[in-house]
Amino acid sequence: MIFLITTNQELFKSDTYTIISKEEAYNKIAECGVIELDTETTGFDPHTCNLLTQQFGTENDQFVIDNKTIDPMYFKPILESNRLFILQNAKFDLKFFLKLGINIRNVYDTFLVECILTTGLEDRKLGLDALAMKYCGAVLDKSIRGGIHREGLTTRVVKYCADDVTYLKQIMDKQMEQVRKYNLENVVRLENQVTRVFARMEYTGISINKIKWLEIAEITGKGTLEIEGKLDSILKSEPKLSKYIPKYVQTSLFDYEVRELGINWGSPLQKLNILKDLGFDTDSTGDRFLQINKDKHPLVKELINYNRYSKLESAFGKEFLKFVNKNTGRIHYDVWQILSTGRISVSEPNLNQIPSKGELGKQIRNCFIPQQGYKIVGGDYSGMELRIIAEFSKDPLWVNAFNDGQDLHSVLCAATFDIPITDVKQETPFKKGVAYRDIQKTINFGLAYGMSKFKLADTMQIPVGEADKIIKKFFKVVPDVEKFLNVLGELAKARGYIKSGQPYGRIRWFAGYDNKENFIRQGEIERAGKNTPIQGTNGDIIKAALVKVQRFIDARALPINILLSVYDEIQTECPEDLCEWWKLELDKLMVESAQEVIKSVPIVVDCKIADYWDK
């Protein structure tokens, strides 16, 4: 039965729903241990928009609360109880409740669980209407979506609101049958817990120094113009490109210097034509092609620089400041919680694009700051993917290097190239300007991405034959690592799925695995099969750490906010007088989370206190 809770007497007559008081609704809802929950809002931004309705669903009834006439805070005791609340895309609703100071503790998100069950599959449908049809055979009419803004609480809008809390429990029960079948209970628990943390992070956001940012935008803009000038000069000095030089140069009214060439170096088509005129047989102007051919013509090397700066200018120019919320003065990004590997992505803006190294990357990060009276305290896992490889492969050289506190890259480098460990930073004889350790480091990290001899050759700009010899020698040095990776690749191809490490064991499915004649697809599956358990386990560890850190903060009502989690980092803002203490606690919490998975080697977290986001 549908109940509408409102004091608007114009809505009192309907054959679709029954009017009851808020007290009656509260008592009926409070009787249930599992409650379906949804909201309708005036928009997507919790800082500028408000709740229009709250919907509660119990075993047989749906309650639509008209928040124009009923204070949503009336139901706060229920919402903050230990009951289980089932939502679809919980993160959205949780942010609106956070705005009201309501902290919902225990959630099950049907959207997230469907993501878990279908990770890696193509053409999956994650919307509530699709899930209602898949698990309940029910048809939900979503054509009215947003109709509440136009119509108010008409009868059909009330029915629409009630439908959103009619099938969630049934969907959950059916999903959990599949969860238990594939032993995914731990990863479901983890994702449902961490979505509360991501909701709070998105709601809190992070401050930005606008003045500094504009200075950075000026630098990236000037860098693009300078490289554009270099490209123009190279083109004008190249006889093969003379057709691009105009016969007559237009001058300005006041005879100040204007650019002679009309070439748009940001145009892939124009760049492609120029490369072909230089004699390159290519249909690509992508970074991989340019890196392979960067020593064949000075224009190619400058194109790499141009692409880098123009990308930075596009991503981190003046337009970036459009992401600053006018109400809060902070940036409130979006987290996509489950990629194919299980890791997250950050968008609107994409903070993953910020360079992790180099002076420019540091300057960009310097612009992200804490609120007044606070400092940023951040923790960054050191070599986590390499430690995961150690844990799973149990290769003695790999494990011992970590346990003895040695530099893994140097130890492996000395063994791979048969050189003293003191010489690992010496230049290689087969590539000028590249040290032995640089190649070894590339191999070590490349393992997590299924690196082949071709990829190593492309990345380090060395002959394929040399790359092949290096990788073969490397695997002789660490045979258990090779065995571990090969087992993963073969398992993925044979079963059509691969799992991350225990105790979470998330699954990534591989469509088309049974077509053994499709060698390209089989190669893709093999590489992803090697990569996913490493990256997925890494993602599990970070999410577990976020949950642990937020629980610690909540249990003590600490005035500390988690701001960001990019790759292996957790960045927080903390009052200045608590920073030294919090740095130690954050380190401890992150180490403990990783130790749930990694037991063979020590966990190292680099923790810092800074006035900005420091890497």
Coordinates of C-alpha atoms in Angstrom, one line a residue:
M1 CA 0.0 0.0 0.0
I2 CA 1.2 3.5 -0.8
F3 CA 1.0 6.1 2.0
L4 CA 1.5 9.9 1.4
I5 CA 2.6 12.0 4.3
T6 CA 1.7 15.6 3.7
T7 CA -0.2 18.5 5.2
N8 CA -1.2 19.8 1.8
Q9 CA -4.9 19.3 1.8
E10 CA -5.1 19.6 -2.0
L11 CA -3.5 16.1 -2.1
F12 CA -5.8 14.4 0.3
K13 CA -8.1 12.8 -2.2
S14 CA -6.7 9.9 -4.3
D15 CA -7.5 6.3 -5.1
T16 CA -3.8 5.5 -5.5
Y17 CA -2.5 6.4 -2.1
T18 CA -3.7 6.9 1.5
I19 CA -3.0 9.9 3.6
I20 CA -1.5 9.3 7.1
S21 CA 0.2 11.4 9.7
K22 CA 3.9 11.6 10.1
E23 CA 3.5 10.0 13.5
E24 CA 1.7 7.0 12.0
A25 CA 4.3 6.7 9.3
Y26 CA 7.2 6.9 11.8
N27 CA 5.7 4.1 13.9
K28 CA 5.1 1.8 10.9
I29 CA 8.6 2.4 9.5
A30 CA 10.3 2.0 12.9
E31 CA 8.9 -1.6 13.1
C32 CA 11.1 -2.8 10.3
G33 CA 14.8 -3.9 10.5
V34 CA 15.4 -3.5 6.7
I35 CA 14.1 -0.4 5.0
E36 CA 14.2 0.6 1.3
L37 CA 15.1 4.3 0.9
D38 CA 15.1 6.9 -1.9
T39 CA 14.8 10.6 -2.4
E40 CA 13.6 13.1 -5.0
T41 CA 15.5 16.4 -5.0
T42 CA 15.3 19.8 -6.7
G43 CA 18.6 19.1 -8.5
F44 CA 21.9 17.3 -8.4
D45 CA 24.0 19.5 -6.2
P46 CA 23.4 19.0 -2.5
H47 CA 24.9 22.4 -1.7
T48 CA 22.4 24.3 -3.8
C49 CA 19.4 21.9 -4.0
N50 CA 17.1 20.4 -1.4
L51 CA 15.0 17.3 -0.8
L52 CA 11.5 17.3 -2.3
T53 CA 10.5 13.9 -1.0
Q54 CA 11.8 11.0 1.1
Q55 CA 10.6 7.5 0.2
F56 CA 10.6 4.6 2.7
G57 CA 9.7 1.1 1.6
T58 CA 8.9 -1.8 4.0
E59 CA 7.9 -5.3 3.3
N60 CA 4.4 -4.4 2.0
D61 CA 4.1 -0.6 2.1
Q62 CA 5.7 2.5 0.6
F63 CA 5.8 5.8 2.4
V64 CA 6.2 9.0 0.4
I65 CA 7.1 12.0 2.6
D66 CA 6.3 15.4 1.2
N67 CA 9.3 17.5 2.4
K68 CA 7.6 20.7 1.4
T69 CA 5.3 20.3 4.3
I70 CA 7.0 17.7 6.5
D71 CA 10.4 18.4 8.0
P72 CA 12.8 15.6 6.8
M73 CA 14.6 15.8 10.2
Y74 CA 11.6 14.2 11.8
F75 CA 12.8 10.8 10.6
K76 CA 16.4 11.4 11.6
P77 CA 16.3 8.8 14.5
I78 CA 15.2 6.1 12.2
L79 CA 17.8 7.1 9.5
E80 CA 20.6 7.1 12.1
S81 CA 19.7 3.8 13.6
N82 CA 21.5 0.5 13.0
R83 CA 18.9 -0.7 10.5
L84 CA 19.9 -1.7 7.0
F85 CA 18.9 0.8 4.3
I86 CA 18.7 -0.4 0.7
L87 CA 19.2 2.2 -1.9
Q88 CA 19.9 2.5 -5.6
N89 CA 23.1 4.6 -6.2
A90 CA 23.3 5.4 -2.5
K91 CA 26.1 8.0 -2.8
F92 CA 23.7 10.6 -4.4
D93 CA 21.1 10.3 -1.6
L94 CA 23.7 10.1 1.2
K95 CA 25.1 13.5 0.2
F96 CA 21.6 15.2 0.6
F97 CA 21.3 13.6 4.1
L98 CA 24.8 14.8 5.0
K99 CA 23.6 18.3 4.2
L100 CA 20.9 17.8 6.9
G101 CA 23.4 16.4 9.4
I102 CA 22.0 12.9 9.0
N103 CA 24.6 10.2 9.0
I104 CA 23.2 6.9 7.7
R105 CA 25.4 4.1 9.0
N106 CA 24.4 0.9 7.2
V107 CA 23.6 0.8 3.5
Y108 CA 23.2 -1.8 0.7
D109 CA 23.5 -0.3 -2.7
T110 CA 21.8 -2.4 -5.5
F111 CA 23.6 -0.3 -8.1
L112 CA 27.0 -1.1 -6.6
V113 CA 26.3 -4.8 -6.1
E114 CA 25.2 -5.1 -9.7
C115 CA 28.5 -3.4 -10.7
I116 CA 30.3 -6.0 -8.7
L117 CA 28.4 -8.9 -10.3
T118 CA 28.9 -7.6 -13.8
T119 CA 32.4 -6.1 -13.7
G120 CA 34.1 -6.5 -17.1
L121 CA 30.9 -7.5 -19.0
E122 CA 29.8 -5.4 -21.9
D123 CA 26.3 -3.8 -22.5
R124 CA 25.4 -4.3 -18.8
K125 CA 22.4 -2.4 -17.5
L126 CA 22.7 -0.9 -14.0
G127 CA 19.6 1.4 -13.7
L128 CA 16.8 0.6 -11.3
D129 CA 14.3 -0.1 -14.1
A130 CA 16.7 -2.7 -15.6
L131 CA 17.3 -4.3 -12.2
A132 CA 13.6 -4.4 -11.4
M133 CA 12.9 -6.2 -14.7
K134 CA 15.9 -8.5 -14.4
Y135 CA 15.3 -9.7 -10.8
C136 CA 11.5 -9.1 -10.3
G137 CA 10.0 -9.1 -13.8
A138 CA 8.6 -5.6 -13.0
V139 CA 8.2 -2.7 -15.4
L140 CA 9.0 0.7 -14.0
D141 CA 7.9 3.8 -15.9
K142 CA 10.9 6.2 -15.8
S143 CA 9.4 8.5 -18.5
I144 CA 8.2 10.7 -15.6
R145 CA 11.7 11.2 -14.3
G146 CA 12.0 14.8 -13.2
G147 CA 8.2 15.3 -13.4
I148 CA 8.0 16.2 -9.8
H149 CA 9.6 19.6 -10.7
R150 CA 7.0 20.3 -13.2
E151 CA 3.9 18.8 -11.6
G152 CA 4.5 18.6 -7.9
L153 CA 3.1 15.6 -6.1
T154 CA 0.4 14.6 -8.6
T155 CA -1.0 11.1 -8.3
R156 CA 1.3 9.7 -10.9
V157 CA 4.4 11.3 -9.3
V158 CA 3.5 9.8 -6.0
K159 CA 3.2 6.4 -7.7
Y160 CA 6.6 7.0 -9.4
C161 CA 8.2 7.8 -6.0
A162 CA 6.7 4.7 -4.4
D163 CA 7.8 2.4 -7.2
D164 CA 11.5 3.3 -6.4
V165 CA 11.1 1.7 -2.9
T166 CA 9.0 -1.2 -3.9
Y167 CA 11.5 -3.7 -5.4
L168 CA 14.8 -2.9 -3.7
K169 CA 14.5 -5.7 -1.1
Q170 CA 13.6 -8.3 -3.7
I171 CA 16.5 -7.1 -5.9
M172 CA 18.9 -7.4 -3.0
D173 CA 17.8 -10.9 -2.1
K174 CA 18.2 -12.1 -5.7
Q175 CA 21.6 -10.4 -6.0
M176 CA 22.8 -11.9 -2.8
E177 CA 22.1 -15.4 -4.2
Q178 CA 24.7 -14.6 -6.9
V179 CA 27.0 -12.9 -4.4
R180 CA 27.1 -16.1 -2.2
K181 CA 27.5 -18.3 -5.3
Y182 CA 30.8 -16.6 -6.2
N183 CA 31.9 -15.9 -2.6
L184 CA 31.7 -12.1 -3.0
E185 CA 30.3 -11.3 0.4
N186 CA 33.5 -9.5 1.6
V187 CA 33.8 -7.3 -1.5
V188 CA 30.1 -6.4 -1.3
R189 CA 30.5 -5.5 2.3
L190 CA 33.6 -3.4 1.4
E191 CA 31.9 -1.5 -1.4
N192 CA 28.8 -0.7 0.6
Q193 CA 30.9 0.6 3.5
V194 CA 33.2 2.7 1.4
T195 CA 30.4 4.4 -0.6
R196 CA 29.5 6.2 2.6
V197 CA 33.1 7.5 2.7
F198 CA 33.0 8.6 -1.0
A199 CA 29.7 10.4 -0.4
R200 CA 31.3 12.4 2.5
M201 CA 34.4 13.1 0.4
E202 CA 32.4 14.4 -2.5
Y203 CA 30.2 16.4 -0.2
T204 CA 33.2 17.9 1.7
G205 CA 35.3 18.7 -1.4
I206 CA 38.6 20.4 -1.4
S207 CA 39.7 24.1 -1.4
I208 CA 41.8 25.7 -4.2
N209 CA 44.0 28.7 -4.2
K210 CA 42.5 30.6 -7.2
I211 CA 45.3 33.1 -7.5
K212 CA 48.0 30.4 -7.6
W213 CA 45.9 28.5 -10.1
L214 CA 45.7 31.4 -12.5
E215 CA 49.4 31.7 -12.3
I216 CA 49.7 28.0 -13.3
A217 CA 47.3 28.5 -16.1
E218 CA 49.4 31.3 -17.4
I219 CA 52.5 29.1 -17.3
T220 CA 50.9 26.2 -19.2
G221 CA 49.4 28.7 -21.7
K222 CA 52.8 30.3 -22.3
G223 CA 54.4 26.9 -22.6
T224 CA 52.0 25.9 -25.3
L225 CA 52.7 29.1 -27.2
E226 CA 56.5 28.7 -26.9
I227 CA 56.4 25.2 -28.3
E228 CA 54.0 26.3 -31.0
G229 CA 56.7 28.8 -32.0
K230 CA 59.4 26.1 -32.1
L231 CA 57.2 23.9 -34.2
D232 CA 56.6 26.8 -36.6
S233 CA 60.4 27.4 -36.9
I234 CA 61.1 23.7 -37.5
L235 CA 58.4 23.5 -40.2
K236 CA 59.8 26.7 -42.0
S237 CA 63.3 25.2 -42.1
E238 CA 62.1 21.8 -43.5
P239 CA 62.1 21.7 -47.3
K240 CA 59.6 18.9 -47.3
L241 CA 57.1 21.1 -45.7
S242 CA 57.5 24.3 -47.8
K243 CA 53.9 24.0 -49.1
Y244 CA 52.7 25.0 -45.6
I245 CA 54.5 28.4 -45.7
P246 CA 52.2 31.1 -47.2
K247 CA 53.7 33.3 -50.0
Y248 CA 52.3 36.5 -48.4
V249 CA 52.2 37.2 -44.7
Q250 CA 49.3 39.2 -43.4
T251 CA 50.4 42.2 -41.3
S252 CA 48.4 44.0 -38.7
L253 CA 47.2 47.6 -38.9
F254 CA 50.0 48.8 -36.5
D255 CA 52.7 46.5 -38.0
Y256 CA 53.2 44.4 -34.8
E257 CA 54.4 40.9 -35.3
V258 CA 51.7 38.3 -36.2
R259 CA 52.1 34.5 -36.6
E260 CA 53.2 33.7 -40.1
L261 CA 51.7 30.1 -40.2
G262 CA 48.1 29.3 -40.1
I263 CA 48.6 25.7 -38.8
N264 CA 46.6 24.5 -35.9
W265 CA 49.0 22.2 -34.1
G266 CA 46.2 20.9 -32.0
S267 CA 44.5 19.4 -35.1
P268 CA 45.1 15.7 -35.4
L269 CA 44.4 15.8 -39.1
Q270 CA 46.9 18.6 -39.8
K271 CA 49.5 16.9 -37.7
L272 CA 48.9 13.6 -39.5
N273 CA 49.3 15.3 -42.9
I274 CA 52.6 17.0 -41.9
L275 CA 54.0 13.7 -40.5
K276 CA 53.1 11.9 -43.8
D277 CA 54.8 14.7 -45.8
L278 CA 57.9 14.1 -43.6
G279 CA 57.8 10.5 -44.8
F280 CA 56.2 8.8 -41.8
D281 CA 53.9 5.9 -42.8
T282 CA 51.2 6.3 -40.1
D283 CA 47.6 6.8 -39.5
S284 CA 48.2 7.9 -35.9
T285 CA 49.4 11.0 -34.1
G286 CA 49.1 9.4 -30.7
D287 CA 51.8 9.5 -28.0
R288 CA 52.9 6.0 -28.6
F289 CA 53.7 6.6 -32.3
L290 CA 55.4 9.9 -31.4
Q291 CA 57.5 8.3 -28.6
I292 CA 58.7 5.5 -30.9
N293 CA 59.8 8.0 -33.6
K294 CA 60.9 11.0 -31.5
D295 CA 64.6 10.7 -32.5
K296 CA 63.8 10.5 -36.2
H297 CA 62.9 14.2 -36.7
P298 CA 63.1 17.2 -34.3
L299 CA 59.4 18.1 -35.1
V300 CA 58.2 14.8 -33.6
K301 CA 60.0 15.5 -30.3
E302 CA 58.4 19.0 -30.1
L303 CA 55.0 17.5 -31.0
I304 CA 55.3 15.4 -27.8
N305 CA 56.0 18.5 -25.8
Y306 CA 53.2 20.4 -27.5
N307 CA 50.7 17.6 -26.8
R308 CA 51.7 17.5 -23.1
Y309 CA 51.4 21.2 -22.6
S310 CA 48.2 21.6 -24.5
K311 CA 46.7 18.7 -22.6
L312 CA 47.7 20.4 -19.3
E313 CA 46.4 23.7 -20.5
S314 CA 43.1 22.1 -21.4
A315 CA 42.8 20.1 -18.2
F316 CA 44.3 22.7 -15.8
G317 CA 43.8 26.0 -17.4
K318 CA 41.5 28.9 -16.4
E319 CA 38.4 26.8 -17.3
F320 CA 39.3 24.4 -14.5
L321 CA 37.9 27.0 -12.0
K322 CA 34.4 26.4 -13.3
F323 CA 34.5 23.4 -11.0
V324 CA 34.6 25.6 -7.9
N325 CA 31.2 25.5 -6.2
K326 CA 29.9 29.1 -5.7
N327 CA 28.3 28.2 -2.4
T328 CA 31.2 26.4 -0.8
G329 CA 34.2 27.8 -2.7
R330 CA 35.5 24.2 -2.9
I331 CA 35.7 21.6 -5.7
H332 CA 33.3 18.7 -5.4
Y333 CA 34.5 16.0 -7.7
D334 CA 32.6 12.7 -8.7
V335 CA 33.9 9.3 -7.9
W336 CA 33.1 6.3 -10.1
Q337 CA 33.5 3.6 -7.6
I338 CA 34.2 0.4 -9.5
L339 CA 36.3 0.3 -12.7
S340 CA 37.0 -3.0 -14.4
T341 CA 40.0 -3.6 -12.1
G342 CA 38.0 -2.6 -9.0
R343 CA 39.9 0.7 -8.6
I344 CA 38.1 4.1 -8.7
S345 CA 38.2 7.0 -11.1
V346 CA 37.7 10.7 -10.3
S347 CA 36.0 13.1 -12.7
E348 CA 34.5 16.5 -12.9
P349 CA 37.4 17.3 -12.5
N350 CA 39.7 14.4 -13.4
L351 CA 42.3 14.8 -10.6
N352 CA 44.0 11.6 -11.8
Q353 CA 45.4 13.6 -14.7
I354 CA 47.6 15.8 -12.5
P355 CA 51.3 14.8 -13.1
S356 CA 52.7 12.9 -10.2
K357 CA 56.2 14.0 -11.0
G358 CA 58.0 17.1 -12.2
E359 CA 57.9 20.7 -11.2
L360 CA 54.7 21.5 -13.0
G361 CA 52.8 18.6 -11.3
K362 CA 54.1 19.9 -7.9
Q363 CA 52.9 23.5 -8.7
I364 CA 49.5 22.2 -9.7
R365 CA 49.1 20.2 -6.4
N366 CA 50.3 23.3 -4.4
C367 CA 47.0 25.0 -5.4
F368 CA 44.9 22.4 -3.5
I369 CA 44.8 23.6 0.1
P370 CA 43.0 23.0 3.4
Q371 CA 40.5 25.3 5.1
Q372 CA 41.9 28.0 7.3
G373 CA 43.5 26.8 10.6
Y374 CA 44.0 23.3 9.1
K375 CA 46.8 21.5 7.3
I376 CA 46.8 18.7 4.8
V377 CA 48.0 15.4 6.3
G378 CA 48.4 12.7 3.6
G379 CA 49.5 9.1 3.4
D380 CA 50.8 7.4 0.3
Y381 CA 51.4 3.7 0.1
S382 CA 55.0 2.9 -1.0
G383 CA 55.4 0.4 -3.8
M384 CA 52.0 -1.3 -3.1
E385 CA 51.7 -3.2 -6.4
L386 CA 55.2 -4.5 -6.0
R387 CA 54.4 -5.7 -2.4
I388 CA 51.3 -7.4 -3.7
I389 CA 53.4 -9.2 -6.3
A390 CA 55.8 -10.3 -3.5
E391 CA 52.8 -11.5 -1.4
F392 CA 51.2 -13.6 -4.1
S393 CA 54.4 -14.9 -5.9
K394 CA 56.4 -15.6 -2.8
D395 CA 59.5 -15.2 -4.9
P396 CA 62.4 -15.3 -2.4
L397 CA 64.6 -12.6 -4.0
W398 CA 61.6 -10.3 -4.3
V399 CA 60.3 -11.0 -0.8
N400 CA 63.8 -10.8 0.8
A401 CA 64.6 -7.5 -0.8
F402 CA 61.5 -6.0 1.0
N403 CA 62.1 -7.7 4.3
D404 CA 65.8 -6.7 4.4
G405 CA 64.9 -3.1 3.7
Q406 CA 66.7 -3.0 0.4
D407 CA 65.8 -1.0 -2.7
L408 CA 63.9 -3.6 -4.8
H409 CA 64.7 -2.0 -8.1
S410 CA 68.4 -1.9 -7.4
V411 CA 68.5 -5.5 -6.2
L412 CA 66.7 -6.9 -9.2
C413 CA 68.6 -4.6 -11.6
A414 CA 72.0 -5.9 -10.4
A415 CA 70.8 -9.5 -10.8
T416 CA 69.1 -8.9 -14.2
F417 CA 72.1 -7.2 -15.8
D418 CA 74.9 -9.0 -13.9
I419 CA 76.4 -5.8 -12.6
P420 CA 77.4 -4.6 -9.1
I421 CA 74.6 -2.9 -7.2
T422 CA 76.8 0.2 -7.1
D423 CA 76.5 0.5 -10.9
V424 CA 72.8 0.3 -11.4
K425 CA 72.5 4.0 -12.1
Q426 CA 75.1 3.8 -14.8
E427 CA 74.1 4.4 -18.4
T428 CA 73.3 1.4 -20.5
P429 CA 75.4 0.6 -23.6
F430 CA 72.3 0.2 -25.8
K431 CA 70.5 3.4 -25.0
K432 CA 72.2 6.7 -24.3
G433 CA 70.8 8.6 -21.3
V434 CA 69.0 5.6 -19.9
A435 CA 70.3 4.0 -16.7
Y436 CA 70.1 0.2 -16.0
R437 CA 67.8 1.0 -13.0
D438 CA 65.4 3.0 -15.2
I439 CA 64.8 -0.1 -17.4
Q440 CA 64.5 -2.3 -14.3
K441 CA 62.0 0.0 -12.7
T442 CA 60.0 0.1 -15.9
I443 CA 59.9 -3.7 -16.0
N444 CA 58.9 -4.1 -12.3
F445 CA 56.0 -1.7 -12.6
G446 CA 55.1 -2.9 -16.1
L447 CA 54.5 -6.4 -14.7
A448 CA 51.3 -5.1 -13.2
Y449 CA 50.1 -4.2 -16.6
G450 CA 51.1 -7.3 -18.5
M451 CA 54.1 -5.6 -20.2
S452 CA 55.5 -7.4 -23.2
K453 CA 58.9 -7.1 -24.9
F454 CA 57.3 -4.8 -27.5
K455 CA 55.9 -2.5 -24.8
L456 CA 59.2 -2.4 -23.0
A457 CA 60.9 -1.5 -26.3
D458 CA 58.4 1.2 -27.0
T459 CA 58.6 2.7 -23.5
M460 CA 62.3 2.7 -23.1
Q461 CA 63.1 3.3 -26.8
I462 CA 65.4 0.2 -27.0
P463 CA 65.5 -2.5 -29.7
V464 CA 62.9 -5.2 -29.4
G465 CA 65.6 -7.9 -29.4
E466 CA 67.3 -6.2 -26.5
A467 CA 64.0 -5.9 -24.6
D468 CA 63.3 -9.6 -25.2
K469 CA 66.7 -10.6 -23.8
I470 CA 66.2 -8.4 -20.7
I471 CA 62.8 -9.8 -19.8
K472 CA 64.0 -13.4 -20.3
K473 CA 66.9 -12.8 -18.0
F474 CA 64.7 -11.0 -15.5
F475 CA 62.4 -14.0 -15.2
K476 CA 65.3 -16.3 -14.7
V477 CA 66.2 -14.2 -11.7
V478 CA 62.6 -14.2 -10.3
P479 CA 61.1 -17.5 -11.7
D480 CA 58.3 -17.5 -9.1
V481 CA 57.1 -14.1 -10.3
E482 CA 56.9 -15.5 -13.9
K483 CA 55.1 -18.6 -12.8
F484 CA 52.6 -16.5 -10.7
L485 CA 51.8 -14.2 -13.7
N486 CA 51.5 -17.1 -16.2
V487 CA 49.1 -18.9 -13.9
L488 CA 46.9 -15.8 -13.7
G489 CA 46.9 -15.3 -17.5
E490 CA 46.0 -19.0 -18.1
L491 CA 43.3 -19.0 -15.5
A492 CA 41.7 -15.9 -17.0
K493 CA 41.6 -17.5 -20.5
A494 CA 40.4 -20.9 -19.2
R495 CA 37.6 -19.7 -16.8
G496 CA 36.6 -16.4 -18.3
Y497 CA 37.2 -14.5 -15.1
I498 CA 39.9 -13.6 -12.6
K499 CA 39.8 -12.6 -8.9
S500 CA 41.6 -10.1 -6.7
G501 CA 43.4 -11.4 -3.6
Q502 CA 41.7 -12.6 -0.5
P503 CA 40.0 -11.7 1.8
Y504 CA 38.0 -9.7 -0.9
G505 CA 38.2 -11.7 -4.1
R506 CA 36.4 -9.4 -6.4
I507 CA 35.7 -10.8 -9.9
R508 CA 36.4 -9.4 -13.4
W509 CA 34.6 -11.3 -16.2
F510 CA 36.0 -11.6 -19.7
A511 CA 33.5 -11.7 -22.5
G512 CA 34.5 -13.9 -25.5
Y513 CA 37.0 -16.0 -23.5
D514 CA 35.6 -19.2 -25.0
N515 CA 36.5 -18.1 -28.6
K516 CA 40.0 -19.7 -28.6
E517 CA 40.5 -18.8 -32.3
N518 CA 40.4 -15.1 -31.6
F519 CA 44.0 -14.7 -30.7
I520 CA 43.8 -10.9 -30.3
R521 CA 41.1 -11.3 -27.7
Q522 CA 42.9 -14.1 -26.0
G523 CA 46.0 -11.9 -25.7
E524 CA 43.9 -9.1 -24.2
I525 CA 42.4 -11.5 -21.7
E526 CA 45.8 -12.9 -20.7
R527 CA 47.2 -9.4 -20.1
A528 CA 44.2 -8.3 -18.1
G529 CA 44.2 -11.6 -16.2
K530 CA 47.8 -10.8 -15.0
N531 CA 47.0 -7.2 -14.3
T532 CA 43.6 -7.3 -12.6
P533 CA 44.5 -9.3 -9.4
I534 CA 47.4 -6.8 -8.7
Q535 CA 45.5 -3.6 -9.4
G536 CA 42.2 -5.0 -7.9
T537 CA 43.9 -6.0 -4.7
N538 CA 45.5 -2.6 -4.5
G539 CA 42.1 -1.0 -5.0
D540 CA 40.6 -3.2 -2.2
I541 CA 43.4 -2.2 0.2
I542 CA 42.8 1.5 -0.4
K543 CA 39.1 1.2 0.0
A544 CA 39.5 -0.8 3.2
A545 CA 41.9 1.9 4.5
L546 CA 39.3 4.7 3.7
V547 CA 36.7 2.8 5.6
K548 CA 39.0 2.3 8.6
V549 CA 40.1 5.9 8.6
Q550 CA 36.6 7.3 8.4
R551 CA 35.4 4.9 11.2
F552 CA 38.2 6.1 13.4
I553 CA 37.3 9.8 12.7
D554 CA 33.6 9.1 13.4
A555 CA 34.1 7.1 16.6
R556 CA 36.0 10.0 18.1
A557 CA 34.0 12.8 16.4
L558 CA 37.3 14.3 15.2
P559 CA 37.3 17.5 13.2
I560 CA 39.1 15.8 10.3
N561 CA 38.0 15.4 6.7
I562 CA 39.1 12.9 4.1
L563 CA 39.7 15.1 1.0
L564 CA 41.0 12.8 -1.7
S565 CA 42.0 9.3 -2.7
V566 CA 44.0 9.4 -5.9
Y567 CA 45.8 6.1 -6.8
D568 CA 47.6 5.0 -3.6
E569 CA 47.0 8.2 -1.6
I570 CA 44.7 9.3 1.2
Q571 CA 44.7 13.0 1.7
T572 CA 43.0 14.6 4.8
E573 CA 42.6 18.0 6.3
C574 CA 43.3 18.3 10.0
P575 CA 43.4 21.1 12.6
E576 CA 47.0 22.4 13.0
D577 CA 47.2 21.4 16.7
L578 CA 46.3 17.7 15.9
C579 CA 48.5 17.2 12.9
E580 CA 51.5 15.5 14.5
W581 CA 49.2 13.0 16.3
W582 CA 47.0 12.5 13.3
K583 CA 50.0 11.8 11.0
L584 CA 51.0 8.8 13.2
E585 CA 47.4 7.5 13.5
L586 CA 46.8 7.8 9.7
D587 CA 50.0 5.8 9.1
K588 CA 49.0 3.2 11.6
L589 CA 45.5 2.8 10.1
M590 CA 46.7 2.5 6.6
V591 CA 49.3 -0.1 7.5
E592 CA 46.7 -2.1 9.4
S593 CA 44.4 -2.1 6.4
A594 CA 47.1 -3.4 4.1
Q595 CA 48.2 -6.1 6.5
E596 CA 44.8 -7.7 6.1
V597 CA 46.0 -8.8 2.7
I598 CA 49.8 -8.5 2.7
K599 CA 51.5 -10.6 5.3
S600 CA 54.9 -11.6 3.8
V601 CA 56.5 -8.2 3.5
P602 CA 56.4 -5.0 5.5
I603 CA 54.0 -2.1 4.6
V604 CA 55.4 1.3 4.2
V605 CA 53.3 4.5 4.1
D606 CA 54.8 7.9 3.4
C607 CA 52.9 10.4 5.6
K608 CA 53.4 14.1 5.3
I609 CA 52.1 17.3 6.8
A610 CA 51.8 20.2 4.4
D611 CA 50.0 23.5 3.6
Y612 CA 48.9 22.0 0.3
W613 CA 48.4 18.6 -1.4
D614 CA 51.9 17.2 -1.4
K615 CA 52.9 14.0 -3.2

